[in-house]
Tab-separated table of C-alpha atoms and ligand atoms in Angstrom:
chain	number	residue	atom	x	y	z
A	19	MET	CA	10.847	-21.726	3.789
A	20	ASN	CA	9.207	-19.464	6.403
A	21	LYS	CA	5.641	-20.166	7.416
A	22	LEU	CA	3.083	-18.959	9.937
A	23	VAL	CA	1.297	-21.605	12.014
A	24	ILE	CA	-2.050	-20.368	13.276
A	25	ASN	CA	-4.427	-22.128	15.669
A	26	GLY	CA	-7.859	-20.610	15.250
A	27	GLY	CA	-10.726	-19.939	17.602
A	28	THR	CA	-9.469	-16.927	19.591
A	29	LYS	CA	-11.507	-13.733	19.782
A	30	LEU	CA	-8.994	-10.881	19.330
A	31	LYS	CA	-8.953	-8.564	22.364
A	32	GLY	CA	-6.746	-5.633	23.343
A	33	ASN	CA	-4.588	-3.021	21.634
A	34	VAL	CA	-2.649	-2.860	18.387
A	35	PHE	CA	-0.331	-0.060	17.255
A	36	ILE	CA	-0.275	0.842	13.546
A	37	SER	CA	2.984	1.497	11.689
A	38	GLY	CA	3.707	4.160	9.083
A	39	ALA	CA	2.064	3.739	5.685
A	40	LYS	CA	3.953	1.472	3.265
A	41	ASN	CA	2.527	3.201	0.195
A	42	ALA	CA	3.533	6.621	1.507
A	43	ALA	CA	7.004	5.504	2.608
A	44	VAL	CA	7.902	3.879	-0.737
A	45	ALA	CA	7.099	7.193	-2.457
A	46	ILE	CA	8.561	9.635	0.104
A	47	LEU	CA	11.923	7.853	0.171
A	48	PRO	CA	12.526	8.210	-3.622
A	49	ALA	CA	11.156	11.778	-3.337
A	50	THR	CA	14.178	12.656	-1.163
A	51	LEU	CA	16.193	12.515	-4.412
A	52	LEU	CA	14.661	15.912	-5.229
A	53	ILE	CA	16.498	17.347	-2.210
A	54	LYS	CA	20.173	18.314	-2.423
A	55	GLY	CA	20.774	17.927	1.284
A	56	VAL	CA	19.852	15.964	4.368
A	57	CYS	CA	16.457	15.038	5.737
A	58	THR	CA	15.129	12.823	8.489
A	59	ILE	CA	12.137	10.601	7.816
A	60	ASN	CA	10.335	9.217	10.851
A	61	ASN	CA	7.600	6.601	11.411
A	62	LEU	CA	8.858	4.452	8.548
A	63	PRO	CA	7.378	0.940	8.689
A	64	ASN	CA	10.038	-1.713	9.358
A	65	ILE	CA	9.223	-3.761	6.211
A	66	SER	CA	11.233	-5.250	3.367
A	67	ASP	CA	9.957	-2.815	0.701
A	68	VAL	CA	11.435	0.083	2.721
A	69	LYS	CA	14.746	-1.763	3.036
A	70	ILE	CA	14.817	-2.406	-0.740
A	71	ILE	CA	14.201	1.244	-1.670
A	72	CYS	CA	16.860	2.375	0.844
A	73	ASN	CA	19.374	0.009	-0.755
A	74	ILE	CA	18.506	1.343	-4.222
A	75	LEU	CA	18.948	4.941	-3.006
A	76	LYS	CA	22.370	3.996	-1.626
A	77	GLU	CA	23.294	2.531	-5.025
A	78	LEU	CA	22.412	5.934	-6.537
A	79	GLY	CA	24.793	7.658	-4.092
A	80	ALA	CA	22.569	8.524	-1.135
A	81	LYS	CA	24.016	8.140	2.365
A	82	ILE	CA	21.566	6.605	4.832
A	83	THR	CA	21.819	6.369	8.630
A	84	TRP	CA	19.231	4.340	10.571
A	85	ASN	CA	18.633	6.318	13.791
A	86	ASN	CA	16.272	3.552	14.951
A	87	GLU	CA	14.196	0.897	13.187
A	88	HIS	CA	11.597	3.509	12.152
A	89	GLU	CA	13.753	6.562	11.374
A	90	ILE	CA	16.449	7.369	8.853
A	91	THR	CA	18.582	10.375	8.107
A	92	ILE	CA	19.254	10.441	4.375
A	93	ASP	CA	21.854	12.615	2.658
A	94	THR	CA	21.101	13.054	-1.032
A	95	SER	CA	23.549	15.936	-1.560
A	96	SER	CA	25.609	14.009	-4.077
A	97	ILE	CA	23.726	11.537	-6.255
A	98	SER	CA	26.362	9.997	-8.472
A	99	CYS	CA	24.522	7.566	-10.659
A	100	THR	CA	21.516	7.629	-12.965
A	101	THR	CA	21.098	3.883	-13.414
A	102	ALA	CA	19.113	2.091	-10.750
A	103	PRO	CA	20.177	-1.567	-10.285
A	104	LEU	CA	17.883	-3.721	-12.425
A	105	ASP	CA	17.894	-6.703	-10.056
A	106	MET	CA	16.597	-4.517	-7.206
A	107	THR	CA	14.108	-2.314	-9.046
A	108	SER	CA	12.341	-5.269	-10.660
A	109	LYS	CA	11.621	-6.584	-7.144
A	110	PHE	CA	8.811	-4.185	-6.424
A	111	ARG	CA	6.269	-1.824	-7.883
A	112	ALA	CA	7.312	1.479	-6.330
A	113	SER	CA	10.648	1.585	-8.147
A	114	TYR	CA	8.841	3.651	-10.773
A	115	TYR	CA	8.948	6.619	-8.369
A	116	LEU	CA	12.667	6.820	-9.140
A	117	ILE	CA	11.710	8.087	-12.604
A	118	GLY	CA	9.668	11.101	-11.453
A	119	SER	CA	12.189	12.071	-8.792
A	120	MET	CA	15.315	11.602	-10.917
A	121	LEU	CA	13.762	13.446	-13.887
A	122	GLY	CA	13.203	16.309	-11.473
A	123	ARG	CA	16.648	16.030	-9.916
A	124	CYS	CA	18.933	15.507	-12.910
A	125	GLY	CA	16.794	14.930	-15.989
A	126	GLU	CA	17.880	11.352	-16.561
A	127	ILE	CA	17.260	7.846	-15.180
A	128	GLU	CA	17.420	4.230	-16.320
A	129	VAL	CA	15.406	1.777	-14.216
A	130	GLY	CA	14.052	-1.732	-14.588
A	131	LEU	CA	10.326	-2.103	-15.309
A	132	PRO	CA	8.616	-2.343	-11.902
A	133	GLY	CA	7.687	-5.685	-10.339
A	134	GLY	CA	5.314	-6.004	-7.389
A	135	CYS	CA	2.287	-8.075	-6.459
A	136	ASN	CA	0.894	-10.336	-9.178
A	137	LEU	CA	-2.517	-8.699	-9.668
A	138	GLY	CA	-2.674	-9.090	-13.427
A	139	ALA	CA	-1.581	-6.412	-15.890
A	140	ARG	CA	-0.021	-3.398	-14.171
A	141	PRO	CA	0.593	-0.893	-16.994
A	142	ILE	CA	2.454	2.388	-16.533
A	143	ASP	CA	1.133	4.205	-19.603
A	144	GLN	CA	-0.313	7.025	-17.496
A	145	HIS	CA	3.060	7.640	-15.856
A	146	ILE	CA	4.700	7.850	-19.289
A	147	LYS	CA	1.899	10.077	-20.613
A	148	GLY	CA	2.596	12.510	-17.763
A	149	PHE	CA	6.378	12.529	-18.200
A	150	GLU	CA	6.087	13.085	-21.972
A	151	ALA	CA	3.524	15.866	-21.454
A	152	LEU	CA	6.160	17.596	-19.281
A	153	GLY	CA	8.700	17.298	-22.096
A	154	ALA	CA	10.583	14.131	-21.192
A	155	LYS	CA	11.605	11.403	-23.641
A	156	VAL	CA	10.781	7.922	-22.365
A	157	GLU	CA	12.048	4.709	-23.989
A	158	LEU	CA	11.126	1.162	-23.033
A	159	ASN	CA	13.436	-1.631	-24.094
A	160	GLN	CA	14.603	-4.966	-22.795
A	161	GLY	CA	12.669	-4.578	-19.562
A	162	LYS	CA	14.173	-1.193	-18.817
A	163	ILE	CA	12.811	2.347	-18.860
A	164	LEU	CA	15.135	5.163	-19.990
A	165	ALA	CA	13.758	8.638	-19.277
A	166	LYS	CA	15.489	11.898	-20.210
A	167	ALA	CA	14.488	15.546	-20.085
A	168	LYS	CA	16.601	18.610	-20.887
A	169	LYS	CA	13.889	20.814	-19.446
A	170	LEU	CA	10.528	20.080	-17.816
A	171	ILE	CA	7.727	22.520	-18.660
A	172	GLY	CA	4.572	22.629	-16.555
A	173	THR	CA	1.352	21.670	-18.385
A	174	SER	CA	-2.159	20.291	-17.842
A	175	ILE	CA	-2.539	16.524	-17.720
A	176	TYR	CA	-5.916	14.779	-17.642
A	177	MET	CA	-5.511	11.238	-16.301
A	178	ASP	CA	-7.325	8.603	-18.405
A	179	VAL	CA	-7.341	6.342	-15.336
A	180	VAL	CA	-7.367	7.276	-11.646
A	181	SER	CA	-3.874	6.093	-10.755
A	182	VAL	CA	-2.107	6.413	-7.392
A	183	GLY	CA	1.337	5.783	-8.849
A	184	ALA	CA	0.959	8.025	-11.876
A	185	THR	CA	-0.496	10.872	-9.778
A	186	ILE	CA	2.472	10.730	-7.379
A	187	ASN	CA	5.024	10.268	-10.155
A	188	ILE	CA	3.808	13.293	-12.136
A	189	MET	CA	3.795	15.322	-8.910
A	190	LEU	CA	7.455	14.348	-8.353
A	191	ALA	CA	8.492	15.231	-11.908
A	192	SER	CA	6.656	18.598	-11.731
A	193	VAL	CA	8.278	19.980	-8.547
A	194	PHE	CA	11.008	21.866	-10.474
A	195	ALA	CA	9.185	22.147	-13.831
A	196	GLU	CA	8.932	25.633	-15.313
A	197	GLY	CA	5.459	27.038	-14.615
A	198	THR	CA	2.395	25.250	-13.294
A	199	THR	CA	1.388	21.623	-13.781
A	200	THR	CA	-2.249	20.635	-13.285
A	201	ILE	CA	-3.198	16.992	-12.778
A	202	ASP	CA	-6.907	16.448	-13.491
A	203	ASN	CA	-8.738	13.255	-12.467
A	204	ALA	CA	-5.994	12.728	-9.880
A	205	ALA	CA	-6.089	9.898	-7.323
A	206	LYS	CA	-6.920	11.054	-3.764
A	207	GLU	CA	-5.498	8.358	-1.442
A	208	PRO	CA	-4.112	9.473	1.960
A	209	HIS	CA	-0.609	8.473	0.895
A	210	ILE	CA	-0.790	10.915	-2.042
A	211	VAL	CA	-1.586	13.721	0.402
A	212	ASP	CA	1.319	12.556	2.563
A	213	VAL	CA	3.813	12.759	-0.315
A	214	ALA	CA	2.540	16.268	-1.174
A	215	ASN	CA	2.806	17.300	2.486
A	216	PHE	CA	6.389	16.011	2.642
A	217	LEU	CA	7.386	17.894	-0.532
A	218	ASN	CA	5.679	21.096	0.680
A	219	THR	CA	7.501	20.755	4.029
A	220	MET	CA	10.700	20.784	1.986
A	221	GLY	CA	9.675	23.895	0.027
A	222	ALA	CA	7.622	22.619	-2.916
A	223	ASP	CA	4.379	24.350	-3.920
A	224	ILE	CA	1.719	21.646	-4.349
A	225	ARG	CA	-1.970	22.414	-3.847
A	226	GLY	CA	-5.084	20.274	-3.975
A	227	ALA	CA	-3.600	16.880	-3.077
A	228	GLY	CA	-6.503	14.739	-1.869
A	229	THR	CA	-8.871	16.276	-4.434
A	230	ASP	CA	-9.420	15.465	-8.137
A	231	VAL	CA	-7.250	18.417	-9.220
A	232	ILE	CA	-3.675	18.908	-8.040
A	233	LYS	CA	-1.696	22.019	-9.012
A	234	ILE	CA	2.100	22.054	-8.751
A	235	ASN	CA	3.818	25.436	-9.147
A	236	GLY	CA	7.408	24.731	-10.126
A	237	VAL	CA	10.088	26.014	-7.709
A	238	LYS	CA	13.805	26.548	-8.285
A	239	SER	CA	14.973	24.286	-5.468
A	240	LEU	CA	13.894	22.637	-2.227
A	241	LYS	CA	15.264	23.238	1.287
A	242	SER	CA	18.546	21.493	1.989
A	243	SER	CA	17.357	20.058	5.296
A	244	GLY	CA	14.160	19.056	7.029
A	245	SER	CA	12.283	16.236	8.707
A	246	TYR	CA	8.996	14.475	8.177
A	247	THR	CA	6.795	11.870	9.878
A	248	VAL	CA	5.038	9.352	7.629
A	249	VAL	CA	1.246	9.056	7.910
A	250	PRO	CA	-0.231	5.942	9.647
A	251	ASP	CA	-1.038	3.001	7.366
A	252	GLN	CA	-4.730	3.078	6.394
A	253	ILE	CA	-4.632	-0.487	5.041
A	254	GLU	CA	-2.841	-2.003	8.034
A	255	ALA	CA	-5.450	-0.370	10.291
A	256	GLY	CA	-8.265	-1.669	8.088
A	257	THR	CA	-6.760	-5.166	8.161
A	258	PHE	CA	-6.958	-5.262	11.964
A	259	MET	CA	-10.475	-3.783	11.918
A	260	LEU	CA	-11.709	-6.694	9.803
A	261	ALA	CA	-9.737	-9.213	11.881
A	262	ALA	CA	-11.706	-8.000	14.931
A	263	VAL	CA	-15.003	-8.458	13.071
A	264	ALA	CA	-14.081	-11.915	11.712
A	265	THR	CA	-13.026	-13.252	15.130
A	266	LYS	CA	-15.943	-11.563	16.999
A	267	GLY	CA	-13.324	-9.697	19.034
A	268	ASP	CA	-13.025	-6.266	20.596
A	269	ILE	CA	-9.848	-4.282	19.828
A	270	ILE	CA	-8.526	-0.741	19.884
A	271	ILE	CA	-6.352	0.271	16.933
A	272	HIS	CA	-3.905	3.028	17.967
A	273	ASN	CA	-1.889	5.483	15.801
A	274	CYS	CA	-4.485	5.643	13.051
A	275	ILE	CA	-6.505	8.410	11.364
A	276	PRO	CA	-10.176	7.320	11.649
A	277	GLU	CA	-11.427	9.446	8.766
A	278	HIS	CA	-9.069	7.567	6.410
A	279	LEU	CA	-11.055	4.466	7.400
A	280	ASP	CA	-14.577	5.844	6.854
A	281	CYS	CA	-15.417	3.493	3.998
A	282	ILE	CA	-14.253	0.421	5.930
A	283	THR	CA	-16.131	1.633	9.009
A	284	ALA	CA	-19.323	2.042	6.978
A	285	LYS	CA	-19.054	-1.519	5.631
A	286	ILE	CA	-18.354	-2.949	9.094
A	287	ILE	CA	-21.464	-1.255	10.493
A	288	GLU	CA	-23.483	-2.443	7.483
A	289	ILE	CA	-22.572	-6.103	8.189
A	290	GLY	CA	-23.374	-5.809	11.914
A	291	GLY	CA	-20.078	-4.763	13.517
A	292	ASN	CA	-19.484	-1.777	15.806
A	293	VAL	CA	-16.945	1.045	15.438
A	294	GLU	CA	-16.098	3.879	17.840
A	295	ASP	CA	-13.910	6.821	16.728
A	296	LEU	CA	-11.527	7.647	19.584
A	297	GLY	CA	-9.659	10.511	17.832
A	298	ASP	CA	-6.247	9.019	17.023
A	299	SER	CA	-7.454	5.459	17.527
A	300	ILE	CA	-10.512	3.459	16.702
A	301	ARG	CA	-12.356	0.701	18.600
A	302	VAL	CA	-13.894	-2.165	16.623
A	303	TRP	CA	-15.971	-4.960	18.116
A	304	CYS	CA	-18.474	-7.537	16.900
A	305	ASN	CA	-20.378	-10.209	18.794
A	306	LYS	CA	-22.382	-11.802	16.015
A	307	ARG	CA	-21.970	-13.539	12.676
A	308	PRO	CA	-21.541	-10.861	9.977
A	309	ASN	CA	-24.421	-10.129	7.614
A	310	LYS	CA	-23.920	-10.561	3.865
A	311	ALA	CA	-22.899	-7.541	1.767
A	312	THR	CA	-22.109	-6.287	-1.717
A	313	VAL	CA	-18.700	-4.667	-2.100
A	314	LYS	CA	-17.190	-2.813	-5.066
A	315	THR	CA	-13.576	-1.683	-4.862
A	316	LEU	CA	-12.970	1.891	-6.004
A	317	PRO	CA	-10.301	4.588	-5.796
A	318	TYR	CA	-10.300	6.526	-2.494
A	319	PRO	CA	-12.621	7.390	-0.799
A	320	GLY	CA	-14.305	4.231	-2.102
A	321	PHE	CA	-13.696	0.781	-0.644
A	322	PRO	CA	-9.946	0.135	-1.083
A	323	THR	CA	-8.849	-2.695	-3.376
A	324	ASP	CA	-6.075	-3.364	-0.834
A	325	MET	CA	-8.819	-4.303	1.656
A	326	GLN	CA	-10.648	-6.615	-0.756
A	327	PRO	CA	-9.092	-9.980	0.262
A	328	GLN	CA	-9.545	-9.191	3.965
A	329	MET	CA	-13.223	-8.380	3.314
A	330	GLY	CA	-13.497	-11.614	1.351
A	331	VAL	CA	-12.606	-13.611	4.459
A	332	VAL	CA	-15.329	-11.880	6.484
A	333	LEU	CA	-17.923	-12.459	3.753
A	334	SER	CA	-16.887	-16.129	3.370
A	335	ILE	CA	-18.370	-16.760	6.860
A	336	ALA	CA	-21.217	-14.205	6.642
A	337	ASP	CA	-24.906	-15.105	6.873
A	338	GLY	CA	-26.071	-15.289	3.245
A	339	THR	CA	-24.635	-14.721	-0.229
A	340	SER	CA	-22.266	-11.794	-0.837
A	341	ILE	CA	-20.682	-10.331	-3.944
A	342	ILE	CA	-17.359	-8.548	-4.407
A	343	ASN	CA	-16.609	-6.630	-7.588
A	344	GLU	CA	-12.888	-5.888	-7.970
A	345	SER	CA	-12.862	-2.885	-10.288
A	346	ILE	CA	-9.166	-1.956	-9.989
A	347	TRP	CA	-7.116	-5.110	-10.655
A	348	GLU	CA	-7.860	-7.838	-13.185
A	349	SER	CA	-6.681	-10.716	-11.031
A	350	ARG	CA	-7.058	-10.248	-7.301
A	351	PHE	CA	-9.134	-13.282	-6.311
A	352	GLN	CA	-6.356	-15.919	-6.105
A	353	TYR	CA	-6.885	-16.016	-2.322
A	354	THR	CA	-10.425	-17.406	-2.788
A	355	GLU	CA	-8.973	-20.748	-3.958
A	356	GLU	CA	-7.045	-20.926	-0.684
A	357	LEU	CA	-10.167	-20.047	1.310
A	358	ASN	CA	-12.099	-22.787	-0.489
A	359	LYS	CA	-9.422	-25.260	0.714
A	360	MET	CA	-10.454	-24.119	4.227
A	361	GLY	CA	-14.124	-24.882	3.610
A	362	ALA	CA	-15.332	-21.617	2.100
A	363	CYS	CA	-17.734	-21.641	-0.825
A	364	ILE	CA	-16.596	-18.933	-3.238
A	365	THR	CA	-16.924	-18.688	-7.013
A	366	ALA	CA	-14.574	-16.163	-8.597
A	367	GLN	CA	-15.030	-15.210	-12.240
A	368	GLY	CA	-12.901	-12.367	-13.682
A	369	LYS	CA	-13.554	-9.234	-11.643
A	370	THR	CA	-16.464	-10.677	-9.643
A	371	ALA	CA	-16.600	-13.240	-6.834
A	372	ILE	CA	-19.689	-14.739	-5.191
A	373	PHE	CA	-19.420	-15.787	-1.539
A	374	GLU	CA	-21.921	-18.364	-0.209
A	375	GLY	CA	-21.418	-17.730	3.512
A	376	VAL	CA	-20.479	-20.871	5.501
A	377	LYS	CA	-20.782	-21.334	9.271
A	378	GLU	CA	-17.119	-22.196	9.787
A	379	LEU	CA	-13.717	-22.600	8.169
A	380	PHE	CA	-11.218	-25.385	8.840
A	381	GLY	CA	-7.453	-25.047	9.177
A	382	ALA	CA	-5.381	-26.145	6.148
A	383	PRO	CA	-2.011	-25.538	4.452
A	384	VAL	CA	-2.487	-22.378	2.327
A	385	TYR	CA	-0.270	-20.114	0.237
A	386	ALA	CA	-0.080	-16.313	0.106
A	387	SER	CA	-0.179	-15.094	-3.513
A	388	ASP	CA	0.474	-11.449	-2.590
A	389	LEU	CA	0.714	-9.066	0.324
A	390	ARG	CA	-2.961	-8.477	1.085
A	391	ALA	CA	-3.999	-12.058	0.233
A	392	GLY	CA	-1.440	-13.173	2.820
A	393	ALA	CA	-2.892	-10.866	5.462
A	394	ALA	CA	-6.385	-12.140	4.598
A	395	LEU	CA	-5.290	-15.764	5.052
A	396	ILE	CA	-3.958	-14.933	8.524
A	397	ILE	CA	-7.445	-13.689	9.401
A	398	ALA	CA	-8.889	-16.902	7.927
A	399	GLY	CA	-6.512	-18.964	10.085
A	400	LEU	CA	-7.565	-17.036	13.190
A	401	VAL	CA	-11.215	-17.803	12.450
A	402	ALA	CA	-10.803	-21.444	11.352
A	403	ASN	CA	-11.238	-24.499	13.535
A	404	GLY	CA	-7.891	-26.230	13.880
A	405	GLN	CA	-4.437	-25.407	12.567
A	406	THR	CA	-3.533	-23.435	9.455
A	407	GLU	CA	-0.054	-23.356	7.927
A	408	LEU	CA	0.485	-20.249	5.805
A	409	TYR	CA	3.363	-20.321	3.313
A	410	ASN	CA	5.038	-17.666	1.091
A	411	ILE	CA	4.864	-15.204	3.973
A	412	GLU	CA	7.681	-13.118	2.460
A	413	HIS	CA	4.839	-11.401	0.579
A	414	ILE	CA	3.357	-10.304	3.901
A	415	ASP	CA	6.697	-9.093	5.271
A	416	ARG	CA	6.936	-6.698	2.327
A	417	GLY	CA	4.142	-4.565	3.759
A	418	TYR	CA	3.303	-5.544	7.342
A	419	GLU	CA	5.728	-4.935	10.223
A	420	ASN	CA	5.946	-7.768	12.793
A	421	ILE	CA	2.492	-8.946	11.854
A	422	GLU	CA	2.515	-12.102	13.996
A	423	GLU	CA	3.708	-10.137	17.060
A	424	LYS	CA	0.874	-7.653	16.611
A	425	PHE	CA	-1.684	-10.463	16.380
A	426	LYS	CA	-0.089	-12.309	19.342
A	427	ALA	CA	-0.522	-9.142	21.453
A	428	LEU	CA	-4.246	-9.420	20.659
A	429	GLY	CA	-4.373	-12.991	21.951
A	430	ALA	CA	-3.889	-14.871	18.670
A	431	ASN	CA	-2.234	-18.291	18.702
A	432	ILE	CA	0.255	-17.674	15.872
A	433	GLN	CA	3.903	-18.679	15.409
A	434	ARG	CA	6.492	-17.916	12.712
A	435	ILE	CA	8.437	-21.098	11.878
A	436	SER	CA	11.640	-20.591	9.895
B	22	EPZ	C1	-0.874	1.512	-5.737
B	22	EPZ	O1	-0.497	0.749	-6.865
B	22	EPZ	C2	-0.581	0.637	-4.536
B	22	EPZ	N1	0.847	0.330	-4.503
B	22	EPZ	C3	-1.386	-0.656	-4.615
B	22	EPZ	O2	-1.204	-1.316	-3.376
B	22	EPZ	C4	-2.873	-0.334	-4.739
B	22	EPZ	O3	-3.580	-1.541	-4.968
B	22	EPZ	C5	-3.119	0.644	-5.890
B	22	EPZ	O4	-2.275	1.806	-5.751
B	22	EPZ	C6	-4.570	1.116	-5.920
B	22	EPZ	O5	-4.882	1.747	-4.704
B	22	EPZ	C7	1.702	1.299	-4.105
B	22	EPZ	O6	1.299	2.398	-3.759
B	22	EPZ	C8	3.166	0.927	-4.093
B	22	EPZ	P1	-2.707	2.465	-9.644
B	22	EPZ	P2	-0.409	1.465	-8.321
B	22	EPZ	O7	-1.769	3.114	-10.572
B	22	EPZ	O8	0.008	2.874	-8.130
B	22	EPZ	C9	-4.459	1.189	-13.870
B	22	EPZ	C10	-0.569	-2.974	-1.888
B	22	EPZ	O9	-1.140	-4.033	-1.579
B	22	EPZ	N2	-3.299	1.912	-14.400
B	22	EPZ	O10	-3.550	3.317	-8.736
B	22	EPZ	O11	0.385	0.580	-9.186
B	22	EPZ	C11	-4.055	-0.088	-13.141
B	22	EPZ	O12	-3.948	-1.162	-14.052
B	22	EPZ	C12	-0.490	-2.563	-3.336
B	22	EPZ	O13	-0.077	-2.145	-1.065
B	22	EPZ	C13	-3.200	2.090	-15.779
B	22	EPZ	O14	-4.051	1.637	-16.539
B	22	EPZ	O15	-1.940	1.408	-8.742
B	22	EPZ	C14	-5.191	-0.275	-12.170
B	22	EPZ	O16	-6.283	-0.872	-12.836
B	22	EPZ	C15	-1.044	-3.611	-4.271
B	22	EPZ	N3	-2.134	2.772	-16.263
B	22	EPZ	C16	-5.591	1.156	-11.819
B	22	EPZ	O17	-5.063	1.980	-12.853
B	22	EPZ	C17	-1.159	3.302	-15.451
B	22	EPZ	O18	-0.218	3.933	-15.952
B	22	EPZ	C18	-5.052	1.648	-10.485
B	22	EPZ	O19	-3.648	1.483	-10.499
B	22	EPZ	C19	-1.283	3.115	-14.056
B	22	EPZ	C20	-2.362	2.420	-13.549
């Protein structure tokens, strides 16, 4: 079993370089199925979720060449199969993007119900609502989704819930639909804009991504070749920002887009940290114990739910009592039990957690319950007195590239033990 061994007490100093966005990459790669040709995707994060989706695409008939660890050339000229391997698709959440892209490509797909982080119920009713509104038939049975469409007709879809996945999936299914599709109450995350930018680079006609209303004018086909560079990972950048605050460090985060981080920046300043926008990088430093705060997670541009556990670590050592309200997922406070093992004083009840700030944490054996909880527990280990052993780190490897190397470069005392 892999683990990370972390000896706390170091103030992080220096430079860190952000990888491409996981949640853009796991959508852009299935989106290549809409292209009958070859395209090159650059700045892919070197993470296990990207490897899984590439293996699934190969099972469907795509030919993939790794030009380097961050760039592939993918040939989707001849997609031979419409059944995605169940054992692979149930491994992670983004497999549902195969539905939108394959409905657009060939009007048929069978795929296992998506897996992914255990955050409580993760319904896909809004995805299905969108596909059926476009004229597809969607059946769910025995853990599989079977979607078919003879013809996709553009229409107006008002999302009942602001959903990143459903917004992207309906965008994918609408690229070749006859006429115009309007998505109202759309999600606005940076990775949604990145998927739209990729598709438009390849000849799609998508307008309004990043706003509440996205319009997709159906086109006959996409270009048969092109290349695209994935946007920097907003959440990875935010994770390092909060690590700097928690350890009272001073770091520069390179290859990021500061305006994607505005909400995190605002919170850091509110609790007593400092942030300087350097254009395509951002400097974060803090030389005092953080102040308490109230945080509510919301769809972009609100405070990201994927930053909630990392913020929880900072608030667990803040001066005073803080509250976090997790409005997106029904069960995203498992990490607080692990923090309490390290001396924190947190009471989590449903979608709310109360943090009685303590002066210090103590190293302990702790377990990552999901990707962002794992990243948060690394930050906790960096802050704690003594040694922390962090288990189940395969969760972290799904979404963070070389995370211990990046922290080591900032002065952290952290080792991966296989
Ligand atoms: C994406 O998940 C991200 N994953 C998640 O990041 C992230 O937490 C989430 O967006 C919110 O930002 C990927 O992009 C692969 P949603 P997704 O659809 O698309 C409800 C990480 O750590 N909902 O925006 O699955 C849902 O229950 C991961 O990188 C419905 O009710 O999230 C939730 O309450 C964890 N019906 C809310 O909407 C639906 O059909 C937001 O979910 C779909 C969603």
